[in-house]
Amino acid sequence: MQKKARIALAAALSTALFSAQLAAADAPQPLGLYDPEASCKSAVENPVCGYKTWFFCRIAGLRDMCRHVLGKEPAKEWDDRPWVLPLSTLMSGPLALNGFAFIGSLKVDKERLGDDAPEAVRKQLLGTVEVMDTYVDPKTPTIAYVGSEFYSETKPGQWKLVGWSIAGEGGKAPTECDDPAVKNDDICKLRVTGIKSWAEMLRSMKPKT
């Protein structure tokens, strides 16, 4: 992703995003090549298709569909096909998240990781595609959750989730993976630490005034 595109997005988000009450309608156009409103041919056709599938399977509790996004299940037919829906439709109604905004996607390069990222994280994420969002937990309405998911293409048209990170703007952003009892869960083992959140990265690239 070109540096000037990141800078432009950072400028657009700088005022509105971190009120922790950002509405999706107020967000700028998504960054990246993948259109979240486009219908996907398969659950993991590209990183944003995988993102839609992953969101739905987590909310709906469809563990076999989640395992497919993790690359651990063969393709199969499900009654639900969230990947064919526009993201705006998927995120409406009973699945809606408070303050949700889809920010976009970008390829993870050395600049994104920065100088301080651990070597293991560099090996895990370099060359993946980061899909970025933000939302609010009603229990902590003053904190914006700043999330990233990292997808890797295993073969043409097939992507899998290889990592995720979460950070809080305005305070801590707790998740179920903070519970030591579930730290060895397949999902929790993919949590990435030691890198800036996408919001911190974009802010660091904002032009000085």
mmCIF file of C-alpha atoms in Angstrom:
data_model
loop_
_atom_site.group_PDB
_atom_site.id
_atom_site.type_symbol
_atom_site.label_atom_id
_atom_site.label_comp_id
_atom_site.label_asym_id
_atom_site.label_seq_id
_atom_site.Cartn_x
_atom_site.Cartn_y
_atom_site.Cartn_z
ATOM 1 C CA MET A 1 0.000 0.000 0.000
ATOM 2 C CA GLN A 2 1.362 3.388 -0.995
ATOM 3 C CA LYS A 3 2.512 5.624 1.817
ATOM 4 C CA LYS A 4 0.390 8.562 0.611
ATOM 5 C CA ALA A 5 -2.757 6.393 0.768
ATOM 6 C CA ARG A 6 -2.022 5.549 4.390
ATOM 7 C CA ILE A 7 -1.400 9.193 5.197
ATOM 8 C CA ALA A 8 -4.667 10.232 3.576
ATOM 9 C CA LEU A 9 -6.601 7.671 5.581
ATOM 10 C CA ALA A 10 -4.868 8.681 8.789
ATOM 11 C CA ALA A 11 -5.895 12.284 8.210
ATOM 12 C CA ALA A 12 -9.477 11.272 7.505
ATOM 13 C CA LEU A 13 -9.707 9.224 10.684
ATOM 14 C CA SER A 14 -7.759 11.437 13.047
ATOM 15 C CA THR A 15 -10.715 13.380 14.436
ATOM 16 C CA ALA A 16 -13.676 11.025 14.187
ATOM 17 C CA LEU A 17 -12.429 7.532 14.873
ATOM 18 C CA PHE A 18 -11.384 7.577 18.482
ATOM 19 C CA SER A 19 -14.548 8.955 20.048
ATOM 20 C CA ALA A 20 -15.349 5.240 20.609
ATOM 21 C CA GLN A 21 -18.775 5.914 19.089
ATOM 22 C CA LEU A 22 -17.807 5.935 15.398
ATOM 23 C CA ALA A 23 -20.709 5.048 13.112
ATOM 24 C CA ALA A 24 -20.016 3.045 9.969
ATOM 25 C CA ALA A 25 -21.729 5.698 7.836
ATOM 26 C CA ASP A 26 -19.176 8.270 8.954
ATOM 27 C CA ALA A 27 -16.151 6.174 8.030
ATOM 28 C CA PRO A 28 -14.082 6.957 4.914
ATOM 29 C CA GLN A 29 -14.088 4.621 1.949
ATOM 30 C CA PRO A 30 -12.247 1.392 2.809
ATOM 31 C CA LEU A 31 -8.544 1.271 2.128
ATOM 32 C CA GLY A 32 -7.251 -1.492 -0.127
ATOM 33 C CA LEU A 33 -8.127 -3.510 -3.208
ATOM 34 C CA TYR A 34 -10.885 -5.677 -1.756
ATOM 35 C CA ASP A 35 -14.462 -4.357 -1.867
ATOM 36 C CA PRO A 36 -16.355 -5.426 1.287
ATOM 37 C CA GLU A 37 -19.674 -4.905 -0.512
ATOM 38 C CA ALA A 38 -18.823 -7.349 -3.311
ATOM 39 C CA SER A 39 -20.226 -10.867 -3.253
ATOM 40 C CA CYS A 40 -17.597 -13.596 -2.828
ATOM 41 C CA LYS A 41 -17.528 -16.816 -4.823
ATOM 42 C CA SER A 42 -16.229 -18.740 -1.821
ATOM 43 C CA ALA A 43 -15.758 -18.346 1.911
ATOM 44 C CA VAL A 44 -12.045 -17.611 1.591
ATOM 45 C CA GLU A 45 -11.682 -16.207 -1.944
ATOM 46 C CA ASN A 46 -9.777 -13.184 -0.676
ATOM 47 C CA PRO A 47 -8.899 -11.690 2.739
ATOM 48 C CA VAL A 48 -12.127 -9.668 3.020
ATOM 49 C CA CYS A 49 -14.229 -12.706 2.082
ATOM 50 C CA GLY A 50 -12.432 -14.566 4.849
ATOM 51 C CA TYR A 51 -13.130 -11.641 7.184
ATOM 52 C CA LYS A 52 -16.876 -11.787 6.505
ATOM 53 C CA THR A 53 -16.900 -15.545 6.978
ATOM 54 C CA TRP A 54 -14.848 -15.345 10.180
ATOM 55 C CA PHE A 55 -17.077 -12.660 11.687
ATOM 56 C CA PHE A 56 -20.223 -14.647 10.979
ATOM 57 C CA CYS A 57 -18.953 -18.014 12.187
ATOM 58 C CA ARG A 58 -17.779 -16.484 15.477
ATOM 59 C CA ILE A 59 -21.094 -14.737 16.133
ATOM 60 C CA ALA A 60 -23.193 -17.701 15.000
ATOM 61 C CA GLY A 61 -21.058 -20.273 16.813
ATOM 62 C CA LEU A 62 -20.371 -22.322 13.662
ATOM 63 C CA ARG A 63 -17.089 -23.846 14.720
ATOM 64 C CA ASP A 64 -16.681 -25.941 11.568
ATOM 65 C CA MET A 65 -16.932 -22.800 9.430
ATOM 66 C CA CYS A 66 -14.392 -21.080 11.671
ATOM 67 C CA ARG A 67 -12.032 -24.019 11.293
ATOM 68 C CA HIS A 68 -12.341 -23.653 7.519
ATOM 69 C CA VAL A 69 -11.053 -20.069 7.768
ATOM 70 C CA LEU A 70 -8.187 -21.384 9.903
ATOM 71 C CA GLY A 71 -7.338 -23.789 7.080
ATOM 72 C CA LYS A 72 -8.203 -26.835 9.201
ATOM 73 C CA GLU A 73 -11.358 -28.087 7.502
ATOM 74 C CA PRO A 74 -12.065 -29.097 3.912
ATOM 75 C CA ALA A 75 -14.568 -26.960 1.985
ATOM 76 C CA LYS A 76 -18.180 -28.024 2.512
ATOM 77 C CA GLU A 77 -21.671 -26.696 2.046
ATOM 78 C CA TRP A 78 -23.234 -24.685 4.870
ATOM 79 C CA ASP A 79 -26.830 -23.512 5.091
ATOM 80 C CA ASP A 80 -25.529 -19.994 5.698
ATOM 81 C CA ARG A 81 -23.237 -18.263 3.209
ATOM 82 C CA PRO A 82 -22.236 -14.962 4.768
ATOM 83 C CA TRP A 83 -19.497 -14.336 2.191
ATOM 84 C CA VAL A 84 -22.046 -13.675 -0.580
ATOM 85 C CA LEU A 85 -23.534 -10.725 1.347
ATOM 86 C CA PRO A 86 -22.381 -7.112 1.287
ATOM 87 C CA LEU A 87 -20.572 -6.382 4.529
ATOM 88 C CA SER A 88 -23.069 -3.609 5.298
ATOM 89 C CA THR A 89 -25.889 -6.172 5.144
ATOM 90 C CA LEU A 90 -23.987 -8.728 7.192
ATOM 91 C CA MET A 91 -23.273 -6.170 9.910
ATOM 92 C CA SER A 92 -26.877 -5.009 10.218
ATOM 93 C CA GLY A 93 -29.752 -6.376 12.262
ATOM 94 C CA PRO A 94 -28.964 -8.915 15.013
ATOM 95 C CA LEU A 95 -25.282 -9.143 14.012
ATOM 96 C CA ALA A 96 -24.645 -5.402 14.329
ATOM 97 C CA LEU A 97 -21.758 -4.246 16.508
ATOM 98 C CA ASN A 98 -21.842 -0.915 18.315
ATOM 99 C CA GLY A 99 -19.648 1.703 16.654
ATOM 100 C CA PHE A 100 -18.548 -0.714 13.924
ATOM 101 C CA ALA A 101 -16.488 0.588 11.032
ATOM 102 C CA PHE A 102 -14.598 -1.415 8.416
ATOM 103 C CA ILE A 103 -11.329 0.404 7.765
ATOM 104 C CA GLY A 104 -9.879 -1.675 4.938
ATOM 105 C CA SER A 105 -6.967 -3.935 4.118
ATOM 106 C CA LEU A 106 -3.294 -3.604 3.299
ATOM 107 C CA LYS A 107 -0.324 -5.839 2.641
ATOM 108 C CA VAL A 108 1.974 -6.189 5.626
ATOM 109 C CA ASP A 109 5.462 -4.936 4.814
ATOM 110 C CA LYS A 110 8.519 -4.002 6.860
ATOM 111 C CA GLU A 111 7.238 -0.473 7.280
ATOM 112 C CA ARG A 112 3.987 -1.757 8.792
ATOM 113 C CA LEU A 113 5.783 -3.959 11.296
ATOM 114 C CA GLY A 114 8.241 -1.255 12.322
ATOM 115 C CA ASP A 115 11.612 -1.768 13.925
ATOM 116 C CA ASP A 116 10.386 -3.180 17.232
ATOM 117 C CA ALA A 117 8.342 -6.180 16.082
ATOM 118 C CA PRO A 118 9.703 -9.500 17.397
ATOM 119 C CA GLU A 119 11.400 -11.719 14.817
ATOM 120 C CA ALA A 120 8.770 -14.442 15.258
ATOM 121 C CA VAL A 121 6.036 -11.924 14.446
ATOM 122 C CA ARG A 122 7.922 -10.784 11.348
ATOM 123 C CA LYS A 123 8.094 -14.356 10.066
ATOM 124 C CA GLN A 124 4.409 -14.868 10.863
ATOM 125 C CA LEU A 125 3.024 -11.698 9.295
ATOM 126 C CA LEU A 126 5.371 -10.339 6.620
ATOM 127 C CA GLY A 127 3.598 -10.559 3.265
ATOM 128 C CA THR A 128 0.169 -11.294 4.733
ATOM 129 C CA VAL A 129 -2.844 -9.024 4.224
ATOM 130 C CA GLU A 130 -4.126 -7.148 7.257
ATOM 131 C CA VAL A 131 -7.881 -6.518 7.482
ATOM 132 C CA MET A 132 -8.749 -3.681 9.878
ATOM 133 C CA ASP A 133 -11.874 -2.699 11.786
ATOM 134 C CA THR A 134 -13.084 -0.957 14.911
ATOM 135 C CA TYR A 135 -16.084 -1.421 17.203
ATOM 136 C CA VAL A 136 -17.301 -0.786 20.746
ATOM 137 C CA ASP A 137 -18.243 -3.187 23.540
ATOM 138 C CA PRO A 138 -21.456 -1.872 25.171
ATOM 139 C CA LYS A 139 -19.971 -2.804 28.551
ATOM 140 C CA THR A 140 -17.119 -0.325 27.985
ATOM 141 C CA PRO A 141 -18.647 2.360 25.726
ATOM 142 C CA THR A 142 -15.731 4.773 26.069
ATOM 143 C CA ILE A 143 -13.215 2.318 24.609
ATOM 144 C CA ALA A 144 -12.819 1.699 20.882
ATOM 145 C CA TYR A 145 -11.636 -1.803 20.014
ATOM 146 C CA VAL A 146 -9.078 -1.537 17.207
ATOM 147 C CA GLY A 147 -8.810 -4.922 15.519
ATOM 148 C CA SER A 148 -6.650 -6.512 12.844
ATOM 149 C CA GLU A 149 -6.822 -9.921 11.221
ATOM 150 C CA PHE A 150 -3.959 -11.238 9.116
ATOM 151 C CA TYR A 151 -4.608 -13.539 6.157
ATOM 152 C CA SER A 152 -2.198 -15.572 4.056
ATOM 153 C CA GLU A 153 -2.873 -17.038 0.607
ATOM 154 C CA THR A 154 -2.227 -20.779 0.711
ATOM 155 C CA LYS A 155 -2.968 -21.208 -3.001
ATOM 156 C CA PRO A 156 -4.706 -19.019 -5.595
ATOM 157 C CA GLY A 157 -8.134 -18.003 -4.333
ATOM 158 C CA GLN A 158 -7.714 -19.614 -0.913
ATOM 159 C CA TRP A 159 -6.783 -17.555 2.130
ATOM 160 C CA LYS A 160 -6.556 -18.490 5.774
ATOM 161 C CA LEU A 161 -6.342 -16.576 9.018
ATOM 162 C CA VAL A 162 -2.812 -16.720 10.443
ATOM 163 C CA GLY A 163 -3.005 -14.087 13.176
ATOM 164 C CA TRP A 164 -5.063 -11.365 14.825
ATOM 165 C CA SER A 165 -4.524 -8.503 17.208
ATOM 166 C CA ILE A 166 -6.686 -6.209 19.304
ATOM 167 C CA ALA A 167 -5.969 -2.937 21.040
ATOM 168 C CA GLY A 168 -8.004 -0.343 22.883
ATOM 169 C CA GLU A 169 -8.265 3.366 22.218
ATOM 170 C CA GLY A 170 -9.258 5.046 25.472
ATOM 171 C CA GLY A 171 -8.407 2.076 27.691
ATOM 172 C CA LYS A 172 -7.827 -1.669 27.701
ATOM 173 C CA ALA A 173 -9.701 -3.931 25.283
ATOM 174 C CA PRO A 174 -10.224 -7.243 27.095
ATOM 175 C CA THR A 175 -11.134 -10.426 25.190
ATOM 176 C CA GLU A 176 -11.964 -13.985 26.163
ATOM 177 C CA CYS A 177 -8.361 -14.904 25.361
ATOM 178 C CA ASP A 178 -7.242 -12.982 28.454
ATOM 179 C CA ASP A 179 -8.612 -15.912 30.462
ATOM 180 C CA PRO A 180 -5.708 -18.330 31.178
ATOM 181 C CA ALA A 181 -8.142 -21.236 30.870
ATOM 182 C CA VAL A 182 -8.499 -20.701 27.113
ATOM 183 C CA LYS A 183 -4.999 -19.545 26.195
ATOM 184 C CA ASN A 184 -4.380 -22.773 24.229
ATOM 185 C CA ASP A 185 -7.540 -22.427 22.160
ATOM 186 C CA ASP A 186 -6.795 -22.496 18.403
ATOM 187 C CA ILE A 187 -8.002 -18.917 18.073
ATOM 188 C CA CYS A 188 -6.173 -17.578 21.107
ATOM 189 C CA LYS A 189 -2.886 -19.115 19.985
ATOM 190 C CA LEU A 190 -3.029 -16.909 16.873
ATOM 191 C CA ARG A 191 -3.143 -13.667 18.858
ATOM 192 C CA VAL A 192 -0.295 -11.358 17.855
ATOM 193 C CA THR A 193 1.397 -9.004 20.297
ATOM 194 C CA GLY A 194 4.433 -6.773 20.014
ATOM 195 C CA ILE A 195 3.300 -4.615 17.079
ATOM 196 C CA LYS A 196 1.539 -1.276 16.815
ATOM 197 C CA SER A 197 -2.188 -1.326 16.221
ATOM 198 C CA TRP A 198 -3.255 -0.165 12.765
ATOM 199 C CA ALA A 199 -4.476 3.086 14.362
ATOM 200 C CA GLU A 200 -1.087 3.758 15.934
ATOM 201 C CA MET A 201 0.580 2.984 12.618
ATOM 202 C CA LEU A 202 -1.660 5.401 10.707
ATOM 203 C CA ARG A 203 -1.207 8.146 13.279
ATOM 204 C CA SER A 204 2.548 7.814 13.059
ATOM 205 C CA MET A 205 2.317 8.511 9.315
ATOM 206 C CA LYS A 206 0.086 11.577 9.593
ATOM 207 C CA PRO A 207 1.736 14.669 8.093
ATOM 208 C CA LYS A 208 3.038 17.127 10.650
ATOM 209 C CA THR A 209 1.153 20.444 10.773
#
